[in-house]
Short mmCIF file of C-alpha atoms in Angstrom, two decimals:
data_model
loop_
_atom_site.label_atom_id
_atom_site.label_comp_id
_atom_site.label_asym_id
_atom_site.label_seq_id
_atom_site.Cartn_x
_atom_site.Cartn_y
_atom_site.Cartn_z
CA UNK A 27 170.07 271.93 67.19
CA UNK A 28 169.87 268.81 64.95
CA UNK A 29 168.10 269.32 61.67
CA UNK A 30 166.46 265.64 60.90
CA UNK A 31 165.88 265.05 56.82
CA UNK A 32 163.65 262.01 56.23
CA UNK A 33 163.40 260.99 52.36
CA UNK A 34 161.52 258.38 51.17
CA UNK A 35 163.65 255.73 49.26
CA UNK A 36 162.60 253.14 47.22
CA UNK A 37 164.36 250.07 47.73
CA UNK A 38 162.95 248.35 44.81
CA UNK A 39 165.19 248.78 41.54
CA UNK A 40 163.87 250.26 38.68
CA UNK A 41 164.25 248.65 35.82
CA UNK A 42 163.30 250.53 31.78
CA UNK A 43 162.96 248.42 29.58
CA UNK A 44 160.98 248.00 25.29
CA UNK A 45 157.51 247.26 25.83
CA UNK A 46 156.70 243.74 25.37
CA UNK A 47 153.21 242.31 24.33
CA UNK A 48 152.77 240.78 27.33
CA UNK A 49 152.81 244.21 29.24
CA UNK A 50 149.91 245.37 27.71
CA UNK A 51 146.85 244.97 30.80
CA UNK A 52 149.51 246.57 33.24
CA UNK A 53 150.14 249.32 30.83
CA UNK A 54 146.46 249.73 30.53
CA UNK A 55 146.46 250.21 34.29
CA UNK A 56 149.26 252.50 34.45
CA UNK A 57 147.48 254.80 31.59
CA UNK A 58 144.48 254.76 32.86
CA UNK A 59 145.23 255.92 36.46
CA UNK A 60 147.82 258.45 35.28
CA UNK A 61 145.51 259.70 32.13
CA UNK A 62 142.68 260.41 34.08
CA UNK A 63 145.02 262.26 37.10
CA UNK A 64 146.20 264.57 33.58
CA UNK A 65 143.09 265.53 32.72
CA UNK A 66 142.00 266.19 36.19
CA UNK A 67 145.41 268.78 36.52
CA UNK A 68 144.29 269.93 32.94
CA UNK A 69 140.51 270.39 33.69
CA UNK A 70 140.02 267.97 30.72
CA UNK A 71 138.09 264.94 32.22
CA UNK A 72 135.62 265.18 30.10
CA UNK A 73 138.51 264.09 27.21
CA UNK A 74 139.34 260.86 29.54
CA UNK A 75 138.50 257.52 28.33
CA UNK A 76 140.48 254.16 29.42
CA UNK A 77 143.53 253.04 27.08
CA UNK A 78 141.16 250.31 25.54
CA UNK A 79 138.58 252.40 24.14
CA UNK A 80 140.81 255.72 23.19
CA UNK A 81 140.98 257.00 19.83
CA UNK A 82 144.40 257.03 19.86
CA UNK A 83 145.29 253.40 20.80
CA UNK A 84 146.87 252.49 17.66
CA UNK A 85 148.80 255.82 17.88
CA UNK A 86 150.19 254.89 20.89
CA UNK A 87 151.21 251.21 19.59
CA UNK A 88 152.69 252.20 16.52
CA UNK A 89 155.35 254.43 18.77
CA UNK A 90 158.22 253.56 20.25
CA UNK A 91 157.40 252.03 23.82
CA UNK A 92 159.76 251.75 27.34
CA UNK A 93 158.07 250.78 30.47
CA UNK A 94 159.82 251.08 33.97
CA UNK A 95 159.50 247.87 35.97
CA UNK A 96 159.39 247.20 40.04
CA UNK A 97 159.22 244.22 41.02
CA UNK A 98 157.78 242.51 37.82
CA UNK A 99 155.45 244.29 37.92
CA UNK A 100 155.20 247.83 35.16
CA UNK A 101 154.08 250.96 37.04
CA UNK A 102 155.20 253.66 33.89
CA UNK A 103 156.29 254.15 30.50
CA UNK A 104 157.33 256.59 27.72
CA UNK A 105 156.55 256.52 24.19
CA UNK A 106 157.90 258.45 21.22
CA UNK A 107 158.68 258.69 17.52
CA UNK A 108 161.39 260.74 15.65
CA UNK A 109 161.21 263.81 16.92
CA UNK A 110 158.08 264.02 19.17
CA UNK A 111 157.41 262.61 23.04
CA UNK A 112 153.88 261.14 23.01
CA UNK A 113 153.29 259.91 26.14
CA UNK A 114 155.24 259.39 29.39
CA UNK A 115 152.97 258.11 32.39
CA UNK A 116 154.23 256.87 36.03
CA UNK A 117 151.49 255.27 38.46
CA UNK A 118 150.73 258.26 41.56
CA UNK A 119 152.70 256.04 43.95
CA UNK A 120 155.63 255.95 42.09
CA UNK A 121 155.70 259.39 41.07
CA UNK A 122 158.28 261.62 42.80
CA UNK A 123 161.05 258.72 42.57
CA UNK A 124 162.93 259.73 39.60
CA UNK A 125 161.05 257.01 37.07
CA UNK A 126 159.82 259.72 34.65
CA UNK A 127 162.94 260.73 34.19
CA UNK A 128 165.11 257.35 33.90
CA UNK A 129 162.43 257.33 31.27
CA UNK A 130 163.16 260.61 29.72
CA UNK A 131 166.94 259.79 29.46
CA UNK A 132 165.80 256.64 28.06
CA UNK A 133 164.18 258.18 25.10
CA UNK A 134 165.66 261.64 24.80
CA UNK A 135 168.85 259.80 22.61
CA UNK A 136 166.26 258.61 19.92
CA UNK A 137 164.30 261.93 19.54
CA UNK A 138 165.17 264.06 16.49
CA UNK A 139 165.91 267.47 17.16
CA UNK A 140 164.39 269.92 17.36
CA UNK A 141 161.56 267.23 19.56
CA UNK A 142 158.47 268.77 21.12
CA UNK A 143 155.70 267.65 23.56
CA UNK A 144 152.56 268.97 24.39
CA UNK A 145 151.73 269.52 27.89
CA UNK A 146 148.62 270.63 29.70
CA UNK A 147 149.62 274.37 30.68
CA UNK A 148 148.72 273.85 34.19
CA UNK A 149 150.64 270.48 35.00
CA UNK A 150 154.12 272.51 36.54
CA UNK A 151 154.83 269.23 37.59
CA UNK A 152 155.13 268.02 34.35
CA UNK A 153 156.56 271.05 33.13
CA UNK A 154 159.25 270.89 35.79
CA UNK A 155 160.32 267.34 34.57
CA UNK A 156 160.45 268.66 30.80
CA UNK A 157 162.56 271.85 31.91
CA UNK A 158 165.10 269.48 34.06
CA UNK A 159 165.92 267.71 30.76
CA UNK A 160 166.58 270.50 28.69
CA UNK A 161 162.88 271.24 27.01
CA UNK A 162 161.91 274.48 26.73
CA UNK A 163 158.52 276.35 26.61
CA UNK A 164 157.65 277.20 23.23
CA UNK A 165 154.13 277.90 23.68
CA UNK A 166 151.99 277.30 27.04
CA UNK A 167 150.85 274.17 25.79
CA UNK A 168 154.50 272.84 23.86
CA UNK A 169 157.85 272.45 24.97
CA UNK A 170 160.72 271.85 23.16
CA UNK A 171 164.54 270.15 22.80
CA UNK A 172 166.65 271.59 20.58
#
């Protein structure tokens, strides 16, 4: 017998890349989409609220920002400071292609160590990505790099 193994490939490269100004509506979309599919793994969507109105906007701007580009147009993107991962995001139709973690090699050579990250205790997805990149559970809710 023949055993058949289909994969989906993307074809389009992937590019990572700093954030640029003029990325900020399609990183909008990108949080939005994936914040709100967080909080739903989390049972937190009562926390969501879209990129523009969130209490931590200027947080998230004064961090270190890569977005991962297909086709000109951004579907995720990481952002950290010394020694902590803030946010890494990846639009649902992208996810599964290895963009979260051309974005976690991306930033892991800039994080201080020991970095951490908090991480909804329920998203193993998540958690798997971390673990495959050397972070460790320290608590249910933070993982860390030494």
């Amino acid at each position: 017998m023949f055993q058949i193994e289909i994969r989906l490939v993307m074809s389009e490269e992937v590019i990572i890349r700093k954030y640029k100004n003029t990325d900020y509506v399609q990183l909008c979309e990108v949080h939005d989409e994936a914040r709100m599919q967080e909080l739903i793994v989390g049972n937190a969507v009562e926390l969501y609220a879209p990129l523009e109105e969130a209490i931590y906007k200027e947080e998230l701007f004064s961090e270190t920002i890569y977005v991962a580009e297909v086709n000109s147009h951004v579907v995720g993107f990481i952002a950290f400071r010394k020694n902590e991962l803030g946010y890494i995001y990846v639009l649902k139709e992208y996810q599964g292609k290895g963009i979260g973690g051309k974005l976690l090699d991306t930033a892991i050579p800039y994080l201080k160590r020991p970095a951490f990250l908090e991480v909804f205790p329920t998203n193993i997805r998540a958690k798997g990505l971390y673990s495959s990149r050397g972070f460790v559970e320290e608590t249910k809710e933070k993982m860390i790099l030494k």
